[in-house]
Amino acid sequence: MSDVNEANRRRGRTVREGCVLVKTREGYDKKVAQLRLWLVDNYPDMVDESGEILLDSLDQNKWDEYWGHCQVKKNKHGAYLVPEELYSYEYVSGFKSAIIMHYRDKGKKVPDELETSFKNFFAGLNSTGVVGCTPSRRGLLSRARRPLLTFGG
């Protein structure tokens, strides 16, 4: 390989990796680490001996369970808060972005069915009311989102 090709490859990689700010990358890395810990606690066979997440082994049921877990606030020891409190849509969607970035970092494409699943989950999360609100507040917000009836002639 020529020096020019290698220089171009490095330049391209630098630009591609630079599309995510350093602080954002650090946040994504923390979220992927949280996924890894969750897997070790719940599905240890989904993480290999070196700590790599076996991305291809995660099925829809595990992702559903994980998204449910991500929504619930925890104390500093990792236990769910009582009474239950939920994170914001934006907070939870940060995990999706981190997972997509993790796939890219591993040189893998997010499988089409997983991408569709992510889109459906977050569309549902967004449309079921505001995450993190009390049930009575959610009801007010969902009524406020209804389209206005128009009368015309």
PDB file of C-alpha atoms in Angstrom:
ATOM      1  CA  MET A   1       0.000   0.000   0.000  1.00  0.00           C
ATOM      2  CA  SER A   2       1.332   3.406  -0.868  1.00  0.00           C
ATOM      3  CA  ASP A   3       2.005   6.122   1.668  1.00  0.00           C
ATOM      4  CA  VAL A   4      -0.552   8.314  -0.128  1.00  0.00           C
ATOM      5  CA  ASN A   5      -3.272   5.658   0.235  1.00  0.00           C
ATOM      6  CA  GLU A   6      -2.477   5.208   3.918  1.00  0.00           C
ATOM      7  CA  ALA A   7      -2.486   8.980   4.507  1.00  0.00           C
ATOM      8  CA  ASN A   8      -5.853   9.274   2.743  1.00  0.00           C
ATOM      9  CA  ARG A   9      -7.257   6.387   4.786  1.00  0.00           C
ATOM     10  CA  ARG A  10      -6.092   8.040   8.045  1.00  0.00           C
ATOM     11  CA  ARG A  11      -7.531  11.392   6.944  1.00  0.00           C
ATOM     12  CA  GLY A  12     -10.875   9.785   6.067  1.00  0.00           C
ATOM     13  CA  ARG A  13     -10.978   7.898   9.369  1.00  0.00           C
ATOM     14  CA  THR A  14     -10.193  11.081  11.302  1.00  0.00           C
ATOM     15  CA  VAL A  15     -13.052  12.950   9.619  1.00  0.00           C
ATOM     16  CA  ARG A  16     -15.472  10.037  10.127  1.00  0.00           C
ATOM     17  CA  GLU A  17     -14.548   9.675  13.793  1.00  0.00           C
ATOM     18  CA  GLY A  18     -14.666  13.444  14.231  1.00  0.00           C
ATOM     19  CA  CYS A  19     -18.370  13.522  13.362  1.00  0.00           C
ATOM     20  CA  VAL A  20     -19.058  12.748  17.025  1.00  0.00           C
ATOM     21  CA  LEU A  21     -17.841  15.231  19.609  1.00  0.00           C
ATOM     22  CA  VAL A  22     -15.415  13.934  22.218  1.00  0.00           C
ATOM     23  CA  LYS A  23     -17.897  14.477  25.070  1.00  0.00           C
ATOM     24  CA  THR A  24     -20.615  12.723  23.087  1.00  0.00           C
ATOM     25  CA  ARG A  25     -18.261   9.814  22.387  1.00  0.00           C
ATOM     26  CA  GLU A  26     -17.456   9.576  26.101  1.00  0.00           C
ATOM     27  CA  GLY A  27     -21.175   9.517  26.910  1.00  0.00           C
ATOM     28  CA  TYR A  28     -21.764   6.800  24.320  1.00  0.00           C
ATOM     29  CA  ASP A  29     -18.900   4.749  25.734  1.00  0.00           C
ATOM     30  CA  LYS A  30     -20.483   4.974  29.207  1.00  0.00           C
ATOM     31  CA  LYS A  31     -23.852   3.872  27.831  1.00  0.00           C
ATOM     32  CA  VAL A  32     -22.288   0.895  26.037  1.00  0.00           C
ATOM     33  CA  ALA A  33     -20.503   0.013  29.303  1.00  0.00           C
ATOM     34  CA  GLN A  34     -23.908   0.086  31.040  1.00  0.00           C
ATOM     35  CA  LEU A  35     -25.306  -2.268  28.376  1.00  0.00           C
ATOM     36  CA  ARG A  36     -22.319  -4.578  28.933  1.00  0.00           C
ATOM     37  CA  LEU A  37     -22.905  -4.597  32.716  1.00  0.00           C
ATOM     38  CA  TRP A  38     -26.609  -5.277  32.238  1.00  0.00           C
ATOM     39  CA  LEU A  39     -25.778  -8.182  29.942  1.00  0.00           C
ATOM     40  CA  VAL A  40     -23.200  -9.598  32.371  1.00  0.00           C
ATOM     41  CA  ASP A  41     -25.810  -9.456  35.163  1.00  0.00           C
ATOM     42  CA  ASN A  42     -28.691 -10.861  33.108  1.00  0.00           C
ATOM     43  CA  TYR A  43     -27.253 -12.731  30.125  1.00  0.00           C
ATOM     44  CA  PRO A  44     -23.570 -13.444  30.805  1.00  0.00           C
ATOM     45  CA  ASP A  45     -23.311 -15.612  27.682  1.00  0.00           C
ATOM     46  CA  MET A  46     -23.897 -12.452  25.592  1.00  0.00           C
ATOM     47  CA  VAL A  47     -20.458 -11.098  26.582  1.00  0.00           C
ATOM     48  CA  ASP A  48     -17.262 -12.964  25.715  1.00  0.00           C
ATOM     49  CA  GLU A  49     -14.227 -13.489  27.961  1.00  0.00           C
ATOM     50  CA  SER A  50     -12.593 -10.262  26.743  1.00  0.00           C
ATOM     51  CA  GLY A  51     -15.704  -8.211  27.598  1.00  0.00           C
ATOM     52  CA  GLU A  52     -16.917  -7.853  24.005  1.00  0.00           C
ATOM     53  CA  ILE A  53     -20.671  -7.721  23.548  1.00  0.00           C
ATOM     54  CA  LEU A  54     -21.812 -10.470  21.176  1.00  0.00           C
ATOM     55  CA  LEU A  55     -23.999  -8.142  19.134  1.00  0.00           C
ATOM     56  CA  ASP A  56     -25.208 -10.818  16.731  1.00  0.00           C
ATOM     57  CA  SER A  57     -26.579 -12.904  19.623  1.00  0.00           C
ATOM     58  CA  LEU A  58     -28.958 -10.270  21.005  1.00  0.00           C
ATOM     59  CA  ASP A  59     -32.508 -11.141  19.992  1.00  0.00           C
ATOM     60  CA  GLN A  60     -35.660  -8.998  20.056  1.00  0.00           C
ATOM     61  CA  ASN A  61     -36.733 -10.211  23.524  1.00  0.00           C
ATOM     62  CA  LYS A  62     -33.419  -9.140  25.041  1.00  0.00           C
ATOM     63  CA  TRP A  63     -33.614  -5.731  23.367  1.00  0.00           C
ATOM     64  CA  ASP A  64     -37.203  -5.252  24.623  1.00  0.00           C
ATOM     65  CA  GLU A  65     -36.107  -6.137  28.131  1.00  0.00           C
ATOM     66  CA  TYR A  66     -33.121  -3.825  27.882  1.00  0.00           C
ATOM     67  CA  TRP A  67     -35.211  -0.862  26.668  1.00  0.00           C
ATOM     68  CA  GLY A  68     -37.611  -1.445  29.563  1.00  0.00           C
ATOM     69  CA  HIS A  69     -34.630  -1.433  31.924  1.00  0.00           C
ATOM     70  CA  CYS A  70     -33.210   1.776  30.382  1.00  0.00           C
ATOM     71  CA  GLN A  71     -36.426   3.678  30.997  1.00  0.00           C
ATOM     72  CA  VAL A  72     -36.450   3.203  34.771  1.00  0.00           C
ATOM     73  CA  LYS A  73     -34.359   5.466  36.998  1.00  0.00           C
ATOM     74  CA  LYS A  74     -31.959   3.774  39.388  1.00  0.00           C
ATOM     75  CA  ASN A  75     -30.142   4.803  42.545  1.00  0.00           C
ATOM     76  CA  LYS A  76     -26.335   4.983  42.759  1.00  0.00           C
ATOM     77  CA  HIS A  77     -26.255   1.233  43.539  1.00  0.00           C
ATOM     78  CA  GLY A  78     -28.236   0.354  40.403  1.00  0.00           C
ATOM     79  CA  ALA A  79     -31.518  -0.513  42.148  1.00  0.00           C
ATOM     80  CA  TYR A  80     -34.761   0.790  40.678  1.00  0.00           C
ATOM     81  CA  LEU A  81     -36.217   3.782  42.507  1.00  0.00           C
ATOM     82  CA  VAL A  82     -39.389   3.261  44.530  1.00  0.00           C
ATOM     83  CA  PRO A  83     -41.788   4.680  43.605  1.00  0.00           C
ATOM     84  CA  GLU A  84     -40.800   4.087  40.002  1.00  0.00           C
ATOM     85  CA  GLU A  85     -39.532   7.085  38.063  1.00  0.00           C
ATOM     86  CA  LEU A  86     -38.829   7.096  34.350  1.00  0.00           C
ATOM     87  CA  TYR A  87     -36.125   8.792  32.315  1.00  0.00           C
ATOM     88  CA  SER A  88     -36.872  11.245  29.538  1.00  0.00           C
ATOM     89  CA  TYR A  89     -37.217  10.191  25.907  1.00  0.00           C
ATOM     90  CA  GLU A  90     -33.971  12.021  25.134  1.00  0.00           C
ATOM     91  CA  TYR A  91     -32.055  10.136  27.809  1.00  0.00           C
ATOM     92  CA  VAL A  92     -33.260   6.740  26.615  1.00  0.00           C
ATOM     93  CA  SER A  93     -32.661   7.580  22.956  1.00  0.00           C
ATOM     94  CA  GLY A  94     -29.035   8.336  23.843  1.00  0.00           C
ATOM     95  CA  PHE A  95     -28.639   4.589  24.435  1.00  0.00           C
ATOM     96  CA  LYS A  96     -29.885   3.881  20.907  1.00  0.00           C
ATOM     97  CA  SER A  97     -27.335   6.324  19.481  1.00  0.00           C
ATOM     98  CA  ALA A  98     -24.595   4.727  21.585  1.00  0.00           C
ATOM     99  CA  ILE A  99     -25.523   1.240  20.388  1.00  0.00           C
ATOM    100  CA  ILE A 100     -25.570   2.333  16.751  1.00  0.00           C
ATOM    101  CA  MET A 101     -22.149   3.949  17.227  1.00  0.00           C
ATOM    102  CA  HIS A 102     -20.900   0.733  18.867  1.00  0.00           C
ATOM    103  CA  TYR A 103     -21.971  -1.264  15.814  1.00  0.00           C
ATOM    104  CA  ARG A 104     -20.088   1.204  13.594  1.00  0.00           C
ATOM    105  CA  ASP A 105     -17.012   1.046  15.807  1.00  0.00           C
ATOM    106  CA  LYS A 106     -17.006  -2.738  15.394  1.00  0.00           C
ATOM    107  CA  GLY A 107     -17.281  -2.373  11.622  1.00  0.00           C
ATOM    108  CA  LYS A 108     -20.765  -3.880  11.611  1.00  0.00           C
ATOM    109  CA  LYS A 109     -23.971  -2.684  10.045  1.00  0.00           C
ATOM    110  CA  VAL A 110     -26.976  -2.512  12.331  1.00  0.00           C
ATOM    111  CA  PRO A 111     -29.200  -5.350  11.059  1.00  0.00           C
ATOM    112  CA  ASP A 112     -32.268  -4.079   9.182  1.00  0.00           C
ATOM    113  CA  GLU A 113     -34.708  -5.849  11.523  1.00  0.00           C
ATOM    114  CA  LEU A 114     -32.968  -4.317  14.564  1.00  0.00           C
ATOM    115  CA  GLU A 115     -32.997  -0.864  13.003  1.00  0.00           C
ATOM    116  CA  THR A 116     -36.740  -1.266  12.322  1.00  0.00           C
ATOM    117  CA  SER A 117     -37.251  -2.472  15.890  1.00  0.00           C
ATOM    118  CA  PHE A 118     -35.400   0.566  17.271  1.00  0.00           C
ATOM    119  CA  LYS A 119     -37.480   2.931  15.114  1.00  0.00           C
ATOM    120  CA  ASN A 120     -40.731   1.286  16.208  1.00  0.00           C
ATOM    121  CA  PHE A 121     -39.777   1.301  19.879  1.00  0.00           C
ATOM    122  CA  PHE A 122     -38.826   4.971  19.892  1.00  0.00           C
ATOM    123  CA  ALA A 123     -41.858   5.980  17.837  1.00  0.00           C
ATOM    124  CA  GLY A 124     -43.985   4.168  20.413  1.00  0.00           C
ATOM    125  CA  LEU A 125     -42.068   5.681  23.307  1.00  0.00           C
ATOM    126  CA  ASN A 126     -42.589   9.134  21.855  1.00  0.00           C
ATOM    127  CA  SER A 127     -46.291   8.639  21.134  1.00  0.00           C
ATOM    128  CA  THR A 128     -47.340   7.009  24.413  1.00  0.00           C
ATOM    129  CA  GLY A 129     -46.900  10.222  26.346  1.00  0.00           C
ATOM    130  CA  VAL A 130     -43.927  11.896  27.883  1.00  0.00           C
ATOM    131  CA  VAL A 131     -41.579   9.476  29.603  1.00  0.00           C
ATOM    132  CA  GLY A 132     -40.858  10.539  33.141  1.00  0.00           C
ATOM    133  CA  CYS A 133     -44.263  12.112  33.774  1.00  0.00           C
ATOM    134  CA  THR A 134     -46.773  10.875  36.300  1.00  0.00           C
ATOM    135  CA  PRO A 135     -49.753   8.974  34.836  1.00  0.00           C
ATOM    136  CA  SER A 136     -52.137  11.913  35.457  1.00  0.00           C
ATOM    137  CA  ARG A 137     -49.771  14.352  33.703  1.00  0.00           C
ATOM    138  CA  ARG A 138     -49.375  11.864  30.829  1.00  0.00           C
ATOM    139  CA  GLY A 139     -53.153  11.859  30.390  1.00  0.00           C
ATOM    140  CA  LEU A 140     -53.225  15.655  30.205  1.00  0.00           C
ATOM    141  CA  LEU A 141     -50.446  15.688  27.650  1.00  0.00           C
ATOM    142  CA  SER A 142     -51.996  12.983  25.484  1.00  0.00           C
ATOM    143  CA  ARG A 143     -55.306  14.891  25.447  1.00  0.00           C
ATOM    144  CA  ALA A 144     -53.415  18.070  24.544  1.00  0.00           C
ATOM    145  CA  ARG A 145     -51.832  16.287  21.568  1.00  0.00           C
ATOM    146  CA  ARG A 146     -55.157  15.342  20.010  1.00  0.00           C
ATOM    147  CA  PRO A 147     -55.905  17.182  16.779  1.00  0.00           C
ATOM    148  CA  LEU A 148     -58.315  20.069  16.945  1.00  0.00           C
ATOM    149  CA  LEU A 149     -61.619  19.570  15.250  1.00  0.00           C
ATOM    150  CA  THR A 150     -62.331  22.123  12.590  1.00  0.00           C
ATOM    151  CA  PHE A 151     -65.713  23.186  11.388  1.00  0.00           C
ATOM    152  CA  GLY A 152     -65.988  24.791   8.061  1.00  0.00           C
ATOM    153  CA  GLY A 153     -68.454  25.492   5.416  1.00  0.00           C
TER     154      GLY A 153
END
